[in-house]
Amino acid sequence: SRSRRAVPAAAMDLLPPASEAPAGGGAVGGRGMRRGVGFRSLKLVNVSMEEALPAEPVGVAYGRLANGLTYYVRSNPKPRMRAALSLAVKVGSVVEEEDERGVAHIVEHLAFSATSRYTNHDIVRFLESIGAEFGACQNALTSSDETIYELLVPVDKPGLLSQAISVLAEFSSEVRVSAEDLEKERGAVLEEYRGGRNATGRMQDSHWTLLFEGSKYAERLPIGTEKVIRTVTHETVRNFYHKWYNLSNMAVFAVGDFPDTQAVVELIKEHFGQKASISCPPPVIPEFPVPSHIEPRFSCFVESEAAGSAVVISCKMPAGEIKTVKDYRDSLAESIFHCALNQRLFKLSRRRDPPYFSCSSAADALVRPVKAYIMTSSCREKGTVEALESMLVEVARARLYGFSEREISIVRALMMSEIESAYLERDQMQSTSLRDEYLQHFLREEPVVGIDYEARLQKTLLPYISSAEVVKFAENFSTTSSCVIKIVEPRAHASLEDLKAVVLKVNTLEEKRSIPPWEEEQIPEEIVSQSPVPGIIVDKVEHPGIGATEMILSNGMRVCYKCTDFLDDQVVFTGFAYGGLSELSEDEYTSCTMGSTIAGEIGIFGYRPSVLMDMLAGKRAEVGTKVGAYIRSFSGDCSPSDLETGLQLVYQLFTTKVEPREEEVKIVMQMAEEAIYAQERDPYTAFANRSREINYGNSYFFKPIRISDLKKVNPIRACEYFNSCFKDPSAFTVVVVGNIDPAISIPLILEYLGGIPKVQDTVQPLSREDLKGLPFKFPETIIREVVRSPMVEAQCFVQLGFPVVLKSTMMTEDIHYVGFLSKLLETKIMQVLRFKYGQVYSVNVGVFLGGNKPSRSGDVRGDISVNFSCDPDMSSRLV
């Protein structure tokens, strides 16, 4: 179960990844597979702006039973022999009365506990017995406006789909709510409540309350109140269920690998058709307005366990509907606005003395009547006022001058690339994705027009959306548009007066047009400025058993490729070489571990990340690197038509040097410092660090980095180490799989991988047996330890760790057995601690074997750990 706070992840992920550019990228020439001949030949649509989009969803069997239940059924082959099912109820926590706060969520828990046909969590056991894991494949969520039950079930045996649909039918009208059922489940709900009372939960709850002040939504967080969870009677819960769970407010969804759609519709009629709702006539679901406000609201939230300092600007507006082609065009223009703004915000975060580490903007449907534009930044401590000013200035700059045609064309190319990819892979969509589309049709009346028509519509509309259309959406980001400004700090530095002064200052600058226009950077035309001299194939071996071809290139690089048809618009590749951080001495370790972070900030392909982002606009090609304990690697994911671009990036990785520049190094060190302080504030990190130390000894490989370590980092050595990791092509093996045509791909591989120059005076590359293993030191006795940490609200996390040694002779089988054992333990412990005693919300049993060097002969060492959170007073008993 998940009681979902409707604050979107984009809004409240207070420390987003610092080194990632927004998706997208430029008009760099490229050869590759002829991508999307089908997309290129798609005919444009001749439509008027006032034309209505279809009200009924396209491509799905859709209808309504006599008792009011709506159904959506679609056959879809991905994943094979699986079906994604859902039951959606248009009722959430906002309809609760004061003495029912949290009851909508409690009902959702009780559904899995007992119904008229199943008792004592037998539903969970049945679903697990057919391979639908609790949590991953059988789950539910409650938000302010709806409750959704989700199942992902096998359909490889007769009768399984029918049984799974019958479970959803039980949820719709047969949930048993007895005093005994409720008492059994209270503990699990309380533990979920307690788990949400951490730093992130407190920040989200306070923001939600401020955002919806004056509306019932502010007082109806889905998790409810501790008092109601502890004391509510089963009669109150049952009355809520009988009143609101009416079939006319529900829909059932089935998308999966079944051949006969109509047969599934008949199963729905069989299991749901005879059901009747107790509340008759159906209750009218009330609307709960959210009042608008001209004056902005401000909040300075001090959270001692916060992961860092952050600023959130939210502007509310009516949710709006997409009913016509004009509405759809406006939604595209709105997407262009946020994407173009995000590109600017990213570039600002990469300038000298940036106002924040990361910042992004998005539109999010928060509750049924309201959506919001939300901009979130993470910044250095004492930097919230400066970050807020920069964020407000950027929106004001967009209002004053709009975006350049070049900026709009870059975003347009990105969006065209995305819809092209979706169209090419239209027959390979996951069933869960399609089910979620139909859920939004039922809950939000979002049109489902089918990917064929949507691709044609976007192809028709996108080229003609102008900067003037896009910039209109900046008006929604005004401080007079129901605006809420919130800062989060671990210690109080800024005041409400500071925030108000910044708003006044930026408004005055905008009125006087004292904000200068945006300055654009010069963008090179080509990624590789001078074509490399292609290499040649010196040896070639076919592996017919696995359909792969292996080649040795003239520079010593080994390349293995295989054509696959999993996804039509994807090629993935990985290059790896033995030798990583385990080879370093303690003196060099800290500097060299920072190498990847510093290099990523400067740019590992010969260009700064902000420049490369524009160069890659409209291309679907990403390449990343990783330097691990034993292996260094690069990995890429691209469209077949952009394989040349992906391989060009690899060529640049090997042939350009990362050289530390003062401003980038300063930013990285500030970000690392803030991250270390955040970890020191976080009680869970303190716990994880201590348990790692106990399990693996006090080696420098397993110790957390401290501020004192950071001061010893040598940026020049860090970059030298990173450059040395990706220098010698003869050390690397590259594996390429996907929708590749060898006639086109091999010449590109020879040019950009074979064209990487040989390294003179190279040392013999390491083999897996040469590697230096990490120092393990498992405890030799049983250790019981309590890690105490100051907390705002009492929490308790438990870990039981067991060392594991797998002998090399039996390792292949034993790794499977350890995996089976951990899943079995997780299931059995869950049955006892949650379903029998009702004292935990979830249990995780994990296996860690990651510290071992890749060897054919050595033993494998690691641990199995049982992890759960619980009431601190119950921990000893549960252990």
mmCIF file with all atom_site columns, C-alpha atoms in Angstrom, residues 266-352:
data_model
loop_
_atom_site.group_PDB
_atom_site.id
_atom_site.type_symbol
_atom_site.label_atom_id
_atom_site.label_alt_id
_atom_site.label_comp_id
_atom_site.label_asym_id
_atom_site.label_entity_id
_atom_site.label_seq_id
_atom_site.pdbx_PDB_ins_code
_atom_site.Cartn_x
_atom_site.Cartn_y
_atom_site.Cartn_z
_atom_site.occupancy
_atom_site.B_iso_or_equiv
_atom_site.pdbx_formal_charge
_atom_site.auth_seq_id
_atom_site.auth_comp_id
_atom_site.auth_asym_id
_atom_site.auth_atom_id
_atom_site.pdbx_PDB_model_num
ATOM 1  C CA . GLU A 1 266 ? -16.819 -11.492 -20.556 1.00 0.00 ? 266 GLU A CA 1
ATOM 2  C CA . LEU A 1 267 ? -14.685 -12.359 -17.481 1.00 0.00 ? 267 LEU A CA 1
ATOM 3  C CA . ILE A 1 268 ? -15.243 -8.830  -16.158 1.00 0.00 ? 268 ILE A CA 1
ATOM 4  C CA . LYS A 1 269 ? -18.987 -9.192  -16.724 1.00 0.00 ? 269 LYS A CA 1
ATOM 5  C CA . GLU A 1 270 ? -18.922 -12.588 -15.002 1.00 0.00 ? 270 GLU A CA 1
ATOM 6  C CA . HIS A 1 271 ? -17.117 -11.370 -11.851 1.00 0.00 ? 271 HIS A CA 1
ATOM 7  C CA . PHE A 1 272 ? -18.434 -7.798  -11.595 1.00 0.00 ? 272 PHE A CA 1
ATOM 8  C CA . GLY A 1 273 ? -21.817 -8.036  -13.330 1.00 0.00 ? 273 GLY A CA 1
ATOM 9  C CA . GLN A 1 274 ? -23.696 -9.460  -10.306 1.00 0.00 ? 274 GLN A CA 1
ATOM 10 C CA . LYS A 1 275 ? -22.096 -7.042  -7.817  1.00 0.00 ? 275 LYS A CA 1
ATOM 11 C CA . ALA A 1 276 ? -24.306 -4.332  -6.362  1.00 0.00 ? 276 ALA A CA 1
ATOM 12 C CA . SER A 1 277 ? -23.318 -1.285  -4.344  1.00 0.00 ? 277 SER A CA 1
ATOM 13 C CA . ILE A 1 278 ? -24.871 -0.798  -0.911  1.00 0.00 ? 278 ILE A CA 1
ATOM 14 C CA . SER A 1 279 ? -25.185 2.975   -1.386  1.00 0.00 ? 279 SER A CA 1
ATOM 15 C CA . CYS A 1 280 ? -28.043 3.537   -3.797  1.00 0.00 ? 280 CYS A CA 1
ATOM 16 C CA . PRO A 1 281 ? -28.425 5.970   -5.504  1.00 0.00 ? 281 PRO A CA 1
ATOM 17 C CA . PRO A 1 282 ? -24.655 6.499   -5.907  1.00 0.00 ? 282 PRO A CA 1
ATOM 18 C CA . PRO A 1 283 ? -23.223 9.330   -3.771  1.00 0.00 ? 283 PRO A CA 1
ATOM 19 C CA . VAL A 1 284 ? -22.412 12.576  -5.531  1.00 0.00 ? 284 VAL A CA 1
ATOM 20 C CA . ILE A 1 285 ? -18.677 13.180  -5.133  1.00 0.00 ? 285 ILE A CA 1
ATOM 21 C CA . PRO A 1 286 ? -18.446 16.771  -3.926  1.00 0.00 ? 286 PRO A CA 1
ATOM 22 C CA . GLU A 1 287 ? -16.082 19.302  -5.438  1.00 0.00 ? 287 GLU A CA 1
ATOM 23 C CA . PHE A 1 288 ? -13.698 21.003  -3.035  1.00 0.00 ? 288 PHE A CA 1
ATOM 24 C CA . PRO A 1 289 ? -12.581 24.374  -4.414  1.00 0.00 ? 289 PRO A CA 1
ATOM 25 C CA . VAL A 1 290 ? -9.064  25.678  -3.832  1.00 0.00 ? 290 VAL A CA 1
ATOM 26 C CA . PRO A 1 291 ? -9.226  29.476  -3.355  1.00 0.00 ? 291 PRO A CA 1
ATOM 27 C CA . SER A 1 292 ? -6.881  31.593  -5.462  1.00 0.00 ? 292 SER A CA 1
ATOM 28 C CA . HIS A 1 293 ? -4.850  34.414  -3.900  1.00 0.00 ? 293 HIS A CA 1
ATOM 29 C CA . ILE A 1 294 ? -3.073  37.448  -5.338  1.00 0.00 ? 294 ILE A CA 1
ATOM 30 C CA . GLU A 1 295 ? -0.636  37.923  -2.438  1.00 0.00 ? 295 GLU A CA 1
ATOM 31 C CA . PRO A 1 296 ? 2.089   35.265  -2.360  1.00 0.00 ? 296 PRO A CA 1
ATOM 32 C CA . ARG A 1 297 ? 2.430   32.993  0.675   1.00 0.00 ? 297 ARG A CA 1
ATOM 33 C CA . PHE A 1 298 ? 5.863   32.490  2.228   1.00 0.00 ? 298 PHE A CA 1
ATOM 34 C CA . SER A 1 299 ? 7.418   29.827  4.413   1.00 0.00 ? 299 SER A CA 1
ATOM 35 C CA . CYS A 1 300 ? 10.884  29.395  5.966   1.00 0.00 ? 300 CYS A CA 1
ATOM 36 C CA . PHE A 1 301 ? 11.006  25.737  6.981   1.00 0.00 ? 301 PHE A CA 1
ATOM 37 C CA . VAL A 1 302 ? 13.879  24.713  9.234   1.00 0.00 ? 302 VAL A CA 1
ATOM 38 C CA . GLU A 1 303 ? 14.536  20.953  9.141   1.00 0.00 ? 303 GLU A CA 1
ATOM 39 C CA . SER A 1 304 ? 17.611  19.763  11.038  1.00 0.00 ? 304 SER A CA 1
ATOM 40 C CA . GLU A 1 305 ? 17.688  16.439  9.153   1.00 0.00 ? 305 GLU A CA 1
ATOM 41 C CA . ALA A 1 306 ? 17.212  17.998  5.679   1.00 0.00 ? 306 ALA A CA 1
ATOM 42 C CA . ALA A 1 307 ? 19.382  16.724  2.840   1.00 0.00 ? 307 ALA A CA 1
ATOM 43 C CA . GLY A 1 308 ? 20.323  20.327  2.003   1.00 0.00 ? 308 GLY A CA 1
ATOM 44 C CA . SER A 1 309 ? 18.986  23.825  1.398   1.00 0.00 ? 309 SER A CA 1
ATOM 45 C CA . ALA A 1 310 ? 16.244  24.198  -1.201  1.00 0.00 ? 310 ALA A CA 1
ATOM 46 C CA . VAL A 1 311 ? 13.794  26.683  -2.693  1.00 0.00 ? 311 VAL A CA 1
ATOM 47 C CA . VAL A 1 312 ? 10.345  25.743  -4.054  1.00 0.00 ? 312 VAL A CA 1
ATOM 48 C CA . ILE A 1 313 ? 8.146   28.178  -6.008  1.00 0.00 ? 313 ILE A CA 1
ATOM 49 C CA . SER A 1 314 ? 4.616   26.904  -6.741  1.00 0.00 ? 314 SER A CA 1
ATOM 50 C CA . CYS A 1 315 ? 1.923   28.751  -8.695  1.00 0.00 ? 315 CYS A CA 1
ATOM 51 C CA . LYS A 1 316 ? -1.563  27.215  -8.724  1.00 0.00 ? 316 LYS A CA 1
ATOM 52 C CA . MET A 1 317 ? -4.126  27.426  -11.522 1.00 0.00 ? 317 MET A CA 1
ATOM 53 C CA . PRO A 1 318 ? -7.305  25.591  -12.631 1.00 0.00 ? 318 PRO A CA 1
ATOM 54 C CA . ALA A 1 319 ? -6.452  22.125  -13.942 1.00 0.00 ? 319 ALA A CA 1
ATOM 55 C CA . GLY A 1 320 ? -7.978  22.702  -17.388 1.00 0.00 ? 320 GLY A CA 1
ATOM 56 C CA . GLU A 1 321 ? -9.011  20.000  -19.851 1.00 0.00 ? 321 GLU A CA 1
ATOM 57 C CA . ILE A 1 322 ? -7.753  18.825  -23.234 1.00 0.00 ? 322 ILE A CA 1
ATOM 58 C CA . LYS A 1 323 ? -10.910 18.538  -25.321 1.00 0.00 ? 323 LYS A CA 1
ATOM 59 C CA . THR A 1 324 ? -9.953  20.044  -28.709 1.00 0.00 ? 324 THR A CA 1
ATOM 60 C CA . VAL A 1 325 ? -6.970  20.201  -31.074 1.00 0.00 ? 325 VAL A CA 1
ATOM 61 C CA . LYS A 1 326 ? -6.384  23.776  -29.818 1.00 0.00 ? 326 LYS A CA 1
ATOM 62 C CA . ASP A 1 327 ? -6.169  22.483  -26.219 1.00 0.00 ? 327 ASP A CA 1
ATOM 63 C CA . TYR A 1 328 ? -3.668  19.849  -27.341 1.00 0.00 ? 328 TYR A CA 1
ATOM 64 C CA . ARG A 1 329 ? -1.590  22.460  -29.181 1.00 0.00 ? 329 ARG A CA 1
ATOM 65 C CA . ASP A 1 330 ? -1.585  24.613  -26.032 1.00 0.00 ? 330 ASP A CA 1
ATOM 66 C CA . SER A 1 331 ? -0.359  21.631  -24.004 1.00 0.00 ? 331 SER A CA 1
ATOM 67 C CA . LEU A 1 332 ? 2.540   21.207  -26.467 1.00 0.00 ? 332 LEU A CA 1
ATOM 68 C CA . ALA A 1 333 ? 3.386   24.917  -26.171 1.00 0.00 ? 333 ALA A CA 1
ATOM 69 C CA . GLU A 1 334 ? 3.298   24.586  -22.371 1.00 0.00 ? 334 GLU A CA 1
ATOM 70 C CA . SER A 1 335 ? 5.731   21.646  -22.550 1.00 0.00 ? 335 SER A CA 1
ATOM 71 C CA . ILE A 1 336 ? 8.043   23.700  -24.785 1.00 0.00 ? 336 ILE A CA 1
ATOM 72 C CA . PHE A 1 337 ? 7.955   26.528  -22.204 1.00 0.00 ? 337 PHE A CA 1
ATOM 73 C CA . HIS A 1 338 ? 9.069   24.322  -19.311 1.00 0.00 ? 338 HIS A CA 1
ATOM 74 C CA . CYS A 1 339 ? 11.697  22.553  -21.421 1.00 0.00 ? 339 CYS A CA 1
ATOM 75 C CA . ALA A 1 340 ? 13.182  25.826  -22.751 1.00 0.00 ? 340 ALA A CA 1
ATOM 76 C CA . LEU A 1 341 ? 13.181  27.308  -19.238 1.00 0.00 ? 341 LEU A CA 1
ATOM 77 C CA . ASN A 1 342 ? 14.869  24.166  -17.866 1.00 0.00 ? 342 ASN A CA 1
ATOM 78 C CA . GLN A 1 343 ? 17.622  24.439  -20.474 1.00 0.00 ? 343 GLN A CA 1
ATOM 79 C CA . ARG A 1 344 ? 18.358  27.978  -19.246 1.00 0.00 ? 344 ARG A CA 1
ATOM 80 C CA . LEU A 1 345 ? 18.218  26.945  -15.582 1.00 0.00 ? 345 LEU A CA 1
ATOM 81 C CA . PHE A 1 346 ? 20.696  24.127  -16.263 1.00 0.00 ? 346 PHE A CA 1
ATOM 82 C CA . LYS A 1 347 ? 23.101  26.484  -18.048 1.00 0.00 ? 347 LYS A CA 1
ATOM 83 C CA . LEU A 1 348 ? 22.933  28.930  -15.136 1.00 0.00 ? 348 LEU A CA 1
ATOM 84 C CA . SER A 1 349 ? 23.863  26.128  -12.723 1.00 0.00 ? 349 SER A CA 1
ATOM 85 C CA . ARG A 1 350 ? 27.051  25.587  -14.763 1.00 0.00 ? 350 ARG A CA 1
ATOM 86 C CA . ARG A 1 351 ? 28.256  29.203  -14.772 1.00 0.00 ? 351 ARG A CA 1
ATOM 87 C CA . ARG A 1 352 ? 30.860  30.781  -12.521 1.00 0.00 ? 352 ARG A CA 1
#
